[in-house]
C-alpha positions as semicolon CSV with decimal commas, in nm:
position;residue;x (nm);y (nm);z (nm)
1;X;2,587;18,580;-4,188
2;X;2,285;18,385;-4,070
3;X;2,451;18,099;-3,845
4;X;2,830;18,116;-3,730
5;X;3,066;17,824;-3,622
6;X;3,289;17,907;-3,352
7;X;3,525;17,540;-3,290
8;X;3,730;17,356;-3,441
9;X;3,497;17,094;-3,568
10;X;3,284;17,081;-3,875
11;X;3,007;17,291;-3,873
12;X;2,709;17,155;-4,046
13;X;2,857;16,817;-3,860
14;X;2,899;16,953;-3,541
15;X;2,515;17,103;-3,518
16;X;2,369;16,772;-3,643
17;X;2,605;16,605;-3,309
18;X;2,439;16,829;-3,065
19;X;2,087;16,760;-3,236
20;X;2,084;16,424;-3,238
21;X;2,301;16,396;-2,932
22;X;2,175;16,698;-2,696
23;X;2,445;16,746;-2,420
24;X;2,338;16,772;-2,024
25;X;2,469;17,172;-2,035
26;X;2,467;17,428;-2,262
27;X;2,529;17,817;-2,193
28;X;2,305;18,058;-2,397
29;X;2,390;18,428;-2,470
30;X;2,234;18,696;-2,607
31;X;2,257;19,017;-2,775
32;X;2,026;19,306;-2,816
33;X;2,090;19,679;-2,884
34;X;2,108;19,812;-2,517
35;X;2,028;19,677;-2,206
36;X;1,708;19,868;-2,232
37;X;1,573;19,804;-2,534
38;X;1,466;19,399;-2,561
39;X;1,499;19,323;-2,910
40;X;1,675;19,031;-3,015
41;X;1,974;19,077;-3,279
42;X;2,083;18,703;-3,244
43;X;2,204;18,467;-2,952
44;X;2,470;18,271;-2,930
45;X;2,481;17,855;-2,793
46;X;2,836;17,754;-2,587
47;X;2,854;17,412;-2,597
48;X;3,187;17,454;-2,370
49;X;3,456;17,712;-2,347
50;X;3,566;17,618;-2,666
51;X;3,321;17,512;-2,925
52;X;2,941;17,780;-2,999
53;X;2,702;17,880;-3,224
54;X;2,593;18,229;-3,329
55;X;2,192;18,259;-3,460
56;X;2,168;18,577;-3,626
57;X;1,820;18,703;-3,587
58;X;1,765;19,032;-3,709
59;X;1,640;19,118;-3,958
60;X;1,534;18,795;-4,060
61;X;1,575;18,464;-3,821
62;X;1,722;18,128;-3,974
63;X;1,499;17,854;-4,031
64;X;1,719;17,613;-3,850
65;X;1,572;17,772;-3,530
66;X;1,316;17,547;-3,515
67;X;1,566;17,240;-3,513
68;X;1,730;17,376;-3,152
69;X;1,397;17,295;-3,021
70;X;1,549;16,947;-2,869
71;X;1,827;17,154;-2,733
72;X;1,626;17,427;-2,582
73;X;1,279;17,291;-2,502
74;X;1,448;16,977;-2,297
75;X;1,401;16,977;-1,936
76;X;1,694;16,764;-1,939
77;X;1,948;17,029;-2,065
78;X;2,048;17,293;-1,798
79;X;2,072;17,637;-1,970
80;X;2,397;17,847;-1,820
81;X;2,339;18,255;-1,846
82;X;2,550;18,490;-1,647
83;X;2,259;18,699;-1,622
84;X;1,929;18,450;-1,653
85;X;1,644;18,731;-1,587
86;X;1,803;18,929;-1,929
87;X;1,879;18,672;-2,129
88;X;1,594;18,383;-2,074
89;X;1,330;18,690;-2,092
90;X;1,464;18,824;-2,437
91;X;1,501;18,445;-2,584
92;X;1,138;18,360;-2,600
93;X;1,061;18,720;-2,813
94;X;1,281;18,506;-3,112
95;X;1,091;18,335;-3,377
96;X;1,019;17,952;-3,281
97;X;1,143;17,993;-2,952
98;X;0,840;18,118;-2,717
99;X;0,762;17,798;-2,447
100;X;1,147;17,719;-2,412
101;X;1,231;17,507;-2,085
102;X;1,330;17,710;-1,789
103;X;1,293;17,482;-1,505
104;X;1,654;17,310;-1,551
105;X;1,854;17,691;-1,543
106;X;2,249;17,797;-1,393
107;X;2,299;18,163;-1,330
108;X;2,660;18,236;-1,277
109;X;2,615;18,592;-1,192
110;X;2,421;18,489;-0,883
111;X;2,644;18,213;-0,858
112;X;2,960;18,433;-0,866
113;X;2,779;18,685;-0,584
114;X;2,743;18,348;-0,340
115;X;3,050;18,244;-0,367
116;X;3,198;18,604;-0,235
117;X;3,219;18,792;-0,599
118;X;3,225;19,154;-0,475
119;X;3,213;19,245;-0,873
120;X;3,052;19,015;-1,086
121;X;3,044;19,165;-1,459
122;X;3,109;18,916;-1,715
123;X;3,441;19,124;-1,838
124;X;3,585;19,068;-1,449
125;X;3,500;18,735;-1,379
126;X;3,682;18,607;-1,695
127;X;4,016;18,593;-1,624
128;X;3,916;18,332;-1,279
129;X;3,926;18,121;-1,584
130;X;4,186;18,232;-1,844
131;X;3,935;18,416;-2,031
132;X;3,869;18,786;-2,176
133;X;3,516;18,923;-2,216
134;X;3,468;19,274;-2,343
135;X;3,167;19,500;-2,195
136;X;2,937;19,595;-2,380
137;X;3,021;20,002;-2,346
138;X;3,373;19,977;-2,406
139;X;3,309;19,728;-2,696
140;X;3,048;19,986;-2,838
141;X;3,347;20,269;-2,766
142;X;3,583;20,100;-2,956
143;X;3,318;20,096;-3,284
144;X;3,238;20,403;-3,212
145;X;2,842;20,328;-3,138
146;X;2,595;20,398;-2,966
147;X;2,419;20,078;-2,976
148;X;2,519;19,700;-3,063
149;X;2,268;19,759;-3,400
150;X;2,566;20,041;-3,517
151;X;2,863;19,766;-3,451
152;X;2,988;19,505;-3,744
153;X;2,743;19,249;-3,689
154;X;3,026;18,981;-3,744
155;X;3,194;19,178;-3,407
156;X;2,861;19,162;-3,214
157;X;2,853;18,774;-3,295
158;X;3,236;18,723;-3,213
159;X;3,158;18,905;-2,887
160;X;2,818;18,704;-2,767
161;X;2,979;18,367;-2,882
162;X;3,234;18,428;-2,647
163;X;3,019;18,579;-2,342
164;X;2,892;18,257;-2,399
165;X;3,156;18,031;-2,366
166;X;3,261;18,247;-2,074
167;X;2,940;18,165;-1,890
168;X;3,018;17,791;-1,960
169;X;3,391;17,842;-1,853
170;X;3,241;18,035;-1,527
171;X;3,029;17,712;-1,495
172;X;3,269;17,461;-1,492
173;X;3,448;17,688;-1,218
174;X;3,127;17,712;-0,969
175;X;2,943;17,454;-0,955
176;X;3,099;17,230;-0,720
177;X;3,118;17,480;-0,492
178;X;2,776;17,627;-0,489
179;X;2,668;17,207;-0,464
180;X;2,884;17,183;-0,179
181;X;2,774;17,524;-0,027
182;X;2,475;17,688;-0,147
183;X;2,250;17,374;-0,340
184;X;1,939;17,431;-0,129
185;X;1,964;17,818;-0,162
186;X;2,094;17,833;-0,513
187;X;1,779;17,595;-0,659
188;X;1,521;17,833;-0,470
189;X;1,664;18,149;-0,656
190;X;1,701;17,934;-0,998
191;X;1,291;17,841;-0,960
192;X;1,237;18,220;-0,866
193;X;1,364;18,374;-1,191
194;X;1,134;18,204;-1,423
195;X;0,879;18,336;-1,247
196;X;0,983;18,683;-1,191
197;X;1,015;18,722;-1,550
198;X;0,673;18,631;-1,615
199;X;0,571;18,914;-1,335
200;X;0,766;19,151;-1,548
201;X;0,581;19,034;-1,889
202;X;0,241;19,030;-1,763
203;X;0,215;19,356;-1,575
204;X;-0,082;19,518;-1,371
205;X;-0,357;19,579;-1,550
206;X;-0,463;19,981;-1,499
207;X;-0,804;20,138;-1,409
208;X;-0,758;20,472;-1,671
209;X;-1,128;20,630;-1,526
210;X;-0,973;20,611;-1,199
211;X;-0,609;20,727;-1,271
212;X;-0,744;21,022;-1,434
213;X;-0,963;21,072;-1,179
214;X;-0,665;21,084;-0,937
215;X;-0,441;21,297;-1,209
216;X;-0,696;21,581;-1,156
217;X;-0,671;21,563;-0,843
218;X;-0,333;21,605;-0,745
219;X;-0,316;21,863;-1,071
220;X;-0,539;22,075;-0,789
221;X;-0,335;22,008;-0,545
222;X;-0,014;22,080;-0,717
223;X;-0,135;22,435;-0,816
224;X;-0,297;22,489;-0,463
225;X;0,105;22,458;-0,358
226;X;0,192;22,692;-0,624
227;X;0,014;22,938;-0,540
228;X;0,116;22,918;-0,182
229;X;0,460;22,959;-0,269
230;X;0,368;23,266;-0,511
231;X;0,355;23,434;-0,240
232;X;0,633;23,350;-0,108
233;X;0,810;23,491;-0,406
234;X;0,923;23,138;-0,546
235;X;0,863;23,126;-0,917
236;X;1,033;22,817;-0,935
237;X;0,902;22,562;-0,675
238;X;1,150;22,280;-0,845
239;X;1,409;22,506;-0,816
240;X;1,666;22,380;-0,463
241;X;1,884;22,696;-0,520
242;X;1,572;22,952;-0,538
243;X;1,397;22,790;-0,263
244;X;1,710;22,764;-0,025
245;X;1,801;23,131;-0,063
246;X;1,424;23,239;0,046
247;X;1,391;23,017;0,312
248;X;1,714;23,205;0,458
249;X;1,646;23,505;0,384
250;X;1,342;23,430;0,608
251;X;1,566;23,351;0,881
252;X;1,549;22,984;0,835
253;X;1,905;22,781;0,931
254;X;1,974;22,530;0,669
255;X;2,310;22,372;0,664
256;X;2,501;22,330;0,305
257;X;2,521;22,101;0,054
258;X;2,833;21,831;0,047
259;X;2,944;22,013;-0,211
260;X;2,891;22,390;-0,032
261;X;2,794;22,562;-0,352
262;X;2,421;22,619;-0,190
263;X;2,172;22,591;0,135
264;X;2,033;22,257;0,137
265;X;1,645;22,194;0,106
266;X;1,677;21,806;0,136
267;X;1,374;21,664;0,262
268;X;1,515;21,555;0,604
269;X;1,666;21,966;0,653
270;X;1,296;22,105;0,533
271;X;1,110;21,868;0,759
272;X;1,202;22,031;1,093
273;X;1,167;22,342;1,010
274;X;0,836;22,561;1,125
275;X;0,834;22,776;0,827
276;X;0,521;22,716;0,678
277;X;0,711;22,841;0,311
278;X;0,919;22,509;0,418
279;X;0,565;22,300;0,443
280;X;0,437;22,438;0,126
281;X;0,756;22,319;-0,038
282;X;0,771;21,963;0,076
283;X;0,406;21,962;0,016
284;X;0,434;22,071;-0,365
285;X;0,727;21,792;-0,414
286;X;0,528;21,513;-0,259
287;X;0,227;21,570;-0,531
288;X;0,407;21,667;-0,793
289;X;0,599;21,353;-0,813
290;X;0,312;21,153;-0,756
291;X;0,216;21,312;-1,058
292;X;0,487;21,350;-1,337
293;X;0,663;21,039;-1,232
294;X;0,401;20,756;-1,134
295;X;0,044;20,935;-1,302
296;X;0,076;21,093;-1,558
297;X;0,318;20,884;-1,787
298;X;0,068;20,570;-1,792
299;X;-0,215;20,765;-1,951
300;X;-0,343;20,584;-2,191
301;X;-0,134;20,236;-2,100
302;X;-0,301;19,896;-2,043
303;X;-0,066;19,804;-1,783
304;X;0,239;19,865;-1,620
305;X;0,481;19,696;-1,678
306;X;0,864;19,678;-1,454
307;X;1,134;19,466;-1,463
308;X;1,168;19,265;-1,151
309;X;1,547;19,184;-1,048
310;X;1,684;18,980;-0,728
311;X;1,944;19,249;-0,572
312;X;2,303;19,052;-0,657
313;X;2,413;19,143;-0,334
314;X;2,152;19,043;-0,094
315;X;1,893;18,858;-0,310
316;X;1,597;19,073;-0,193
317;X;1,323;19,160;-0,478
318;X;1,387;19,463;-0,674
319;X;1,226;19,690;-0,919
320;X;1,343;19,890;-1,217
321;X;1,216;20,065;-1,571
322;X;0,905;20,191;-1,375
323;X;0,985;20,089;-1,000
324;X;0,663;19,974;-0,873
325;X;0,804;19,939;-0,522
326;X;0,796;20,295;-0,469
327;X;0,460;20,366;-0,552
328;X;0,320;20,538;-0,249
329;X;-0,026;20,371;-0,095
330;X;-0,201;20,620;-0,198
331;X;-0,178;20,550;-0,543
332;X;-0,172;20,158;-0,564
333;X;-0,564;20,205;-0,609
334;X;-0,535;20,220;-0,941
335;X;-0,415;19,915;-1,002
336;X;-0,701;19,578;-1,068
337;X;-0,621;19,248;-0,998
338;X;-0,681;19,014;-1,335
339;X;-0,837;18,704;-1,136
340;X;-1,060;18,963;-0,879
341;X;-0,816;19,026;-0,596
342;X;-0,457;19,082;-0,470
343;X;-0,247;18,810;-0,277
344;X;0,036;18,912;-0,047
345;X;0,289;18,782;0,145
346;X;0,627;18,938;0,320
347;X;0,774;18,560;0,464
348;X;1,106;18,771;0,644
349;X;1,224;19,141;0,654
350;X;1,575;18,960;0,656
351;X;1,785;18,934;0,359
352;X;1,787;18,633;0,199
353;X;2,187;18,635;0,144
């Protein structure tokens, strides 16, 4: 299985039509082996709710890629995904496909949010428009898988075909609205994916002499807090229920957890406390998550790399897979520009939604 025909047309004459005859819309899914690991298996084309095309990929592409090119490399044809940042940054990592048009895109997930979607999974939204779309855990449950590479591939091509011609279905069902509603809004956040997935490819280049540099440092400063709380008789700084039942036995109030099993040492409980034991702790955290979590795990790397994401609720700028919204000032340092310096910008502290 190398190309699949899912219509009731000809095959071989129905992919010459759309060739020749490349339609205004088409909806483009695809399928990898998680949601975290960007390989593409194949992809599928919706050229409505009835009619796609499945383009097995791995391990070998077909050579009739290079034919969609006046499909997908046409400014003029608007490419539906129901989740655009996913699916348009996997598409260009298939064979004969890098350079593909984005300007002229239709997300329906952020469509769906918009337009009042509290819940906007693909396997949800189906039925607004007398379809069914299986997720991709409880399809991967039912073969018993852990990933979509241990499924039939003629199962994972049934199911992206048809996520496919969902998103087209899910098309046909919004756009009106968000025209009548949301155009102005809806076109920004179109022209901002494109470019947040190129922010996500191209990552920040890292300076390794001064990372390590600053991994000694706070390897100092983690032991300095170590020590402290030696002798304190906590063995186990990372340890809540070891450090909770010292700091009462040194007469420190801390109130429970939700769950009442143990004394809390949250952050915002340790904070007012004049224990010095309770500084030492909060202390130790702070550098030792600088370190194992944001230092340490890029020795060696190039760049960093993170996946930006518009929050589907609110539309503010998110970070995930190595947030780098989180990493504290005193570590951006690290960091080089590739042209020689750093623009920023923050236009609003309101959501955009």
């Amino acid at each position: 299985m190398t190309i699949t025909y899912y219509g009731s047309g000809n095959p071989k004459e129905r992919f010459q039509y759309f060739l020749d005859n490349p339609p205004a819309t088409i909806a483009i899914d695809v399928e990898t082996p998680s949601i975290t690991e960007r390989m593409p298996l194949g992809f599928a084309i919706a050229f409505s709710p009835q009619e796609a095309f499945y383009f097995q990929v791995y391990p070998e592409p077909p050579r009739e890629l290079e034919l969609l090119k006046p499909l997908l490399f046409n400014s003029q044809v608007c490419k539906i995904a129901h989740y655009a940042l996913f699916d348009l940054s996997v598409l260009p990592l298939v064979p004969h496909l890098t350079g593909f048009d984005r300007s002229n895109i239709f997300d329906t997930n952020t469509a769906a949010r918009l337009l009042g979607r509290d819940r906007t999974a693909l396997s949800i939204l189906a039925p607004e428009v007398g379809m069914i779309a299986e997720d991709a855990k409880s399809f991967m449950q039912k073969h018993k898988a852990t990933n979509m590479m241990d499924c039939p591939a003629v199962e994972v091509a049934s199911k992206c075909q048809m996520d496919a011609k969902v998103a087209f279905g899910l098309y046909l069902s919004y756009y009106s609205q968000i025209q009548e509603q949301y155009a102005a809004y809806f076109q920004v956040e179109m022209q901002v994916i494109p470019i947040l997935i190129d922010l996500s490819m191209g990552g920040l280049s890292i300076d390794q002499r001064a990372r390590a540099d600053l991994e000694a440092k706070l390897q100092d400063e983690v032991e300095f807090y170590r020590r402290q709380l030696e002798q304190y008789g906590v063995e186990k700084p990372g340890s809540t229920q070891q450090v909770g039942y010292i700091l009462g036995k040194r007469g420190n109030f801390l109130p429970m957890t939700r769950k009442k099993t143990q004394l809390s040492t949250a952050e915002r409980d340790l904070e007012f406390l004049d224990d010095p034991m309770a500084a030492a702790v909060l202390g130790w955290r702070q550098k030792d998550k600088l370190l194992s979590t944001y230092i340490s795990p890029i020795a060696g790397d190039d760049r960093f790399y993170t996946e930006y994401y518009l929050d589907t609720v609110v539309g503010r700028l998110n970070s995930k897979n190595r947030n780098i919204q989180n990493i504290p000032p005193e570590c951006r340092f690290i960091f080089l520009p590739d042209n020689g310096c750093f623009t920023t910008g923050d236009y609003s502290q309101e959501h955009p939604r």
